[in-house]
mmCIF file of C-alpha atoms in Angstrom:
data_model
loop_
_atom_site.group_PDB
_atom_site.id
_atom_site.type_symbol
_atom_site.label_atom_id
_atom_site.label_comp_id
_atom_site.label_asym_id
_atom_site.label_seq_id
_atom_site.Cartn_x
_atom_site.Cartn_y
_atom_site.Cartn_z
ATOM 1 C CA MET A 200 -26.113 -1.061 -6.059
ATOM 2 C CA LYS A 201 -27.401 -3.215 -8.897
ATOM 3 C CA THR A 202 -27.754 -6.893 -8.103
ATOM 4 C CA GLY A 203 -26.006 -9.817 -9.716
ATOM 5 C CA GLN A 204 -22.841 -7.976 -10.686
ATOM 6 C CA CYS A 205 -19.365 -9.288 -10.085
ATOM 7 C CA VAL A 206 -15.988 -7.596 -10.341
ATOM 8 C CA LEU A 207 -12.935 -9.269 -11.837
ATOM 9 C CA LEU A 208 -9.575 -8.396 -10.296
ATOM 10 C CA ALA A 209 -6.487 -9.346 -12.326
ATOM 11 C CA GLU A 210 -3.620 -8.991 -9.842
ATOM 12 C CA ASP A 211 -0.476 -11.060 -9.331
ATOM 13 C CA ASP A 212 0.500 -9.746 -5.883
ATOM 14 C CA PRO A 213 -1.339 -11.738 -3.165
ATOM 15 C CA ASN A 214 -0.904 -8.846 -0.711
ATOM 16 C CA ASP A 215 -2.644 -6.426 -3.086
ATOM 17 C CA VAL A 216 -5.453 -8.972 -3.531
ATOM 18 C CA LEU A 217 -5.923 -9.255 0.243
ATOM 19 C CA LEU A 218 -5.851 -5.485 0.698
ATOM 20 C CA LEU A 219 -8.485 -4.987 -1.996
ATOM 21 C CA GLN A 220 -10.673 -7.778 -0.579
ATOM 22 C CA PHE A 221 -10.481 -6.056 2.816
ATOM 23 C CA ALA A 222 -11.316 -2.688 1.233
ATOM 24 C CA PHE A 223 -14.321 -4.246 -0.562
ATOM 25 C CA ARG A 224 -15.646 -5.481 2.798
ATOM 26 C CA GLU A 225 -15.001 -2.104 4.447
ATOM 27 C CA ALA A 226 -16.824 -0.335 1.591
ATOM 28 C CA GLU A 227 -19.696 -2.814 1.973
ATOM 29 C CA ILE A 228 -19.494 -3.990 -1.608
ATOM 30 C CA HIS A 229 -21.552 -7.157 -1.783
ATOM 31 C CA SER A 230 -20.758 -7.942 -5.404
ATOM 32 C CA PRO A 231 -18.546 -11.024 -5.724
ATOM 33 C CA LEU A 232 -14.881 -10.251 -6.333
ATOM 34 C CA HIS A 233 -13.375 -12.863 -8.649
ATOM 35 C CA THR A 234 -9.587 -12.891 -8.896
ATOM 36 C CA VAL A 235 -7.055 -14.122 -11.416
ATOM 37 C CA SER A 236 -3.298 -13.868 -10.982
ATOM 38 C CA ASN A 237 -2.044 -13.013 -14.468
ATOM 39 C CA GLY A 238 -3.068 -11.474 -17.766
ATOM 40 C CA GLN A 239 -3.578 -14.786 -19.546
ATOM 41 C CA GLU A 240 -5.998 -15.929 -16.842
ATOM 42 C CA ALA A 241 -7.885 -12.642 -17.246
ATOM 43 C CA ILE A 242 -8.257 -13.276 -20.979
ATOM 44 C CA ASP A 243 -9.305 -16.888 -20.342
ATOM 45 C CA TYR A 244 -11.870 -15.769 -17.754
ATOM 46 C CA LEU A 245 -13.319 -13.108 -20.075
ATOM 47 C CA SER A 246 -13.338 -15.556 -22.998
ATOM 48 C CA GLY A 247 -15.031 -18.225 -20.901
ATOM 49 C CA VAL A 248 -12.513 -20.903 -21.860
ATOM 50 C CA GLY A 249 -10.833 -23.726 -19.975
ATOM 51 C CA SER A 250 -11.512 -23.731 -16.261
ATOM 52 C CA PHE A 251 -13.579 -20.529 -16.690
ATOM 53 C CA SER A 252 -16.127 -22.007 -19.121
ATOM 54 C CA ASP A 253 -18.942 -22.199 -16.536
ATOM 55 C CA ARG A 254 -20.600 -18.766 -16.832
ATOM 56 C CA GLU A 255 -22.727 -19.478 -13.750
ATOM 57 C CA ARG A 256 -19.545 -19.622 -11.646
ATOM 58 C CA PHE A 257 -17.544 -17.137 -13.740
ATOM 59 C CA PRO A 258 -19.962 -14.526 -15.138
ATOM 60 C CA ILE A 259 -18.946 -11.584 -17.285
ATOM 61 C CA PRO A 260 -17.943 -8.910 -14.758
ATOM 62 C CA ALA A 261 -19.530 -5.492 -14.416
ATOM 63 C CA LEU A 262 -16.025 -4.100 -13.940
ATOM 64 C CA LEU A 263 -12.481 -5.266 -14.634
ATOM 65 C CA LEU A 264 -9.759 -4.104 -12.240
ATOM 66 C CA LEU A 265 -6.533 -4.724 -14.080
ATOM 67 C CA ASP A 266 -2.980 -4.606 -12.746
ATOM 68 C CA LEU A 267 -0.496 -3.110 -15.195
ATOM 69 C CA LYS A 268 2.482 -5.393 -14.566
ATOM 70 C CA MET A 269 1.612 -9.092 -14.373
ATOM 71 C CA PRO A 270 3.272 -12.315 -15.525
ATOM 72 C CA ARG A 271 2.406 -14.199 -18.722
ATOM 73 C CA LYS A 272 0.471 -11.246 -20.142
ATOM 74 C CA THR A 273 0.544 -7.698 -18.821
ATOM 75 C CA GLY A 274 -2.405 -5.416 -18.257
ATOM 76 C CA ILE A 275 -1.512 -3.709 -21.546
ATOM 77 C CA ASP A 276 -1.688 -7.113 -23.298
ATOM 78 C CA VAL A 277 -5.176 -7.633 -21.849
ATOM 79 C CA LEU A 278 -6.246 -4.169 -23.035
ATOM 80 C CA GLU A 279 -4.924 -4.968 -26.520
ATOM 81 C CA TRP A 280 -6.950 -8.202 -26.506
ATOM 82 C CA LEU A 281 -10.083 -6.358 -25.325
ATOM 83 C CA ALA A 282 -9.656 -3.681 -28.002
ATOM 84 C CA LYS A 283 -9.720 -6.324 -30.742
ATOM 85 C CA ASP A 284 -13.024 -7.847 -29.618
ATOM 86 C CA ASP A 285 -16.063 -5.937 -30.889
ATOM 87 C CA VAL A 286 -18.170 -6.954 -27.893
ATOM 88 C CA MET A 287 -15.719 -7.149 -24.994
ATOM 89 C CA ARG A 288 -14.039 -3.832 -25.787
ATOM 90 C CA CYS A 289 -16.912 -2.054 -24.036
ATOM 91 C CA LEU A 290 -16.233 -3.800 -20.703
ATOM 92 C CA PRO A 291 -15.622 -1.076 -18.075
ATOM 93 C CA THR A 292 -11.953 -1.349 -17.091
ATOM 94 C CA VAL A 293 -9.853 0.376 -14.442
ATOM 95 C CA MET A 294 -6.073 -0.009 -14.620
ATOM 96 C CA LEU A 295 -4.358 -0.299 -11.233
ATOM 97 C CA SER A 296 -0.649 0.352 -11.045
ATOM 98 C CA SER A 297 2.256 1.447 -8.926
ATOM 99 C CA SER A 298 3.543 3.241 -12.024
ATOM 100 C CA THR A 299 2.998 6.916 -12.680
ATOM 101 C CA HIS A 300 5.014 6.749 -15.888
ATOM 102 C CA PRO A 301 3.269 8.974 -18.459
ATOM 103 C CA GLY A 302 3.906 6.412 -21.213
ATOM 104 C CA ASP A 303 2.071 3.682 -19.275
ATOM 105 C CA ILE A 304 -0.868 5.972 -18.593
ATOM 106 C CA GLU A 305 -1.139 7.213 -22.165
ATOM 107 C CA LYS A 306 -0.872 3.724 -23.668
ATOM 108 C CA ALA A 307 -3.575 2.407 -21.333
ATOM 109 C CA TYR A 308 -5.950 5.207 -22.323
ATOM 110 C CA ARG A 309 -5.167 4.784 -26.035
ATOM 111 C CA LEU A 310 -6.172 1.137 -25.662
ATOM 112 C CA GLY A 311 -9.513 2.032 -24.110
ATOM 113 C CA VAL A 312 -9.068 1.885 -20.338
ATOM 114 C CA ASN A 313 -11.771 3.882 -18.549
ATOM 115 C CA ALA A 314 -9.576 4.976 -15.642
ATOM 116 C CA PHE A 315 -5.958 4.683 -14.498
ATOM 117 C CA VAL A 316 -5.514 4.573 -10.719
ATOM 118 C CA VAL A 317 -2.229 4.519 -8.846
ATOM 119 C CA LYS A 318 -2.329 1.941 -6.054
ATOM 120 C CA SER A 319 -2.304 3.629 -2.705
ATOM 121 C CA PRO A 320 -0.318 2.115 0.143
ATOM 122 C CA GLY A 321 -2.855 2.826 2.881
ATOM 123 C CA THR A 322 -5.960 0.845 3.715
ATOM 124 C CA ALA A 323 -8.023 3.996 4.226
ATOM 125 C CA GLN A 324 -7.254 5.171 0.669
ATOM 126 C CA ARG A 325 -8.042 1.745 -0.777
ATOM 127 C CA THR A 326 -11.336 1.675 1.105
ATOM 128 C CA GLU A 327 -12.167 5.128 -0.268
ATOM 129 C CA PHE A 328 -11.331 3.862 -3.779
ATOM 130 C CA CYS A 329 -13.702 0.932 -3.237
ATOM 131 C CA LYS A 330 -16.458 3.265 -2.042
ATOM 132 C CA ILE A 331 -16.068 5.111 -5.345
ATOM 133 C CA ILE A 332 -16.257 1.787 -7.206
ATOM 134 C CA LYS A 333 -19.471 1.020 -5.346
ATOM 135 C CA SER A 334 -21.093 4.417 -5.858
ATOM 136 C CA PHE A 335 -20.043 5.036 -9.448
ATOM 137 C CA TRP A 336 -19.099 1.846 -11.280
ATOM 138 C CA LEU A 337 -21.553 -0.516 -9.557
ATOM 139 C CA THR A 338 -24.458 1.887 -8.926
ATOM 140 C CA LEU A 339 -24.599 4.927 -11.229
ATOM 141 C CA ASN A 340 -22.795 3.586 -14.286
ATOM 142 C CA GLU A 341 -24.997 2.039 -16.965
ATOM 143 C CA LEU A 342 -23.447 -1.197 -18.138
ATOM 144 C CA PRO A 343 -23.142 -2.489 -21.684
ATOM 145 C CA LEU A 344 -25.246 -5.474 -22.715
ATOM 146 C CA VAL A 345 -22.287 -7.865 -22.404
ATOM 147 C CA CYS A 346 -22.176 -7.199 -18.630
ATOM 148 C CA THR A 347 -25.914 -7.454 -18.016
ATOM 149 C CA ASP A 348 -27.245 -10.067 -20.430
ATOM 150 C CA GLY A 349 -24.077 -11.938 -21.315
ATOM 151 C CA LEU A 350 -21.775 -12.485 -24.221
ATOM 152 C CA GLU A 351 -24.238 -14.171 -26.568
ATOM 153 C CA ALA A 352 -26.896 -11.483 -26.135
ATOM 154 C CA ALA A 353 -24.323 -8.778 -26.787
ATOM 155 C CA ARG A 354 -23.051 -10.539 -29.921
ATOM 156 C CA LYS A 355 -26.595 -10.993 -31.251
ATOM 157 C CA ALA A 356 -27.380 -7.332 -30.610
ATOM 158 C CA ARG A 357 -24.130 -6.344 -32.336
ATOM 159 C CA ILE A 358 -25.033 -8.438 -35.380
ATOM 160 C CA ALA A 359 -28.544 -6.951 -35.419
ATOM 161 C CA ASP A 360 -27.052 -3.438 -35.415
ATOM 162 C CA LEU A 361 -24.986 -4.165 -38.530
#
């Protein structure tokens, strides 16, 4: 597993947060798991504004785990925001949902989500999901510059590419 990576979980259900935290420990994921409880907080965290302005405490995550149905702004709203930002749109994102509605799945993929995962009720399945996060997303996957060197480095590289 690469060092210095955090994961951002945007989830409004405290029980789902606790279950995922437990699954992270069971999967021996040592990356910090930062949590926000609604879509607006996710956008604020990713933007580095307000209480999330300290990038030492709230770094750009290596992976965003995004609940579909949240208050203030939904997971779809967050995906729409990400899609409009030339740099942040490349942030690896996994949508978590209780929904298997084809329209939700298709819309999430059209907006750039990298995976759509239905929340499993059992702890064993959640732990297995977290083992996959560890082995693929946090170990094998090559991250975009925004996740490794930060927002400013990614913006400068983007400008240099133009």
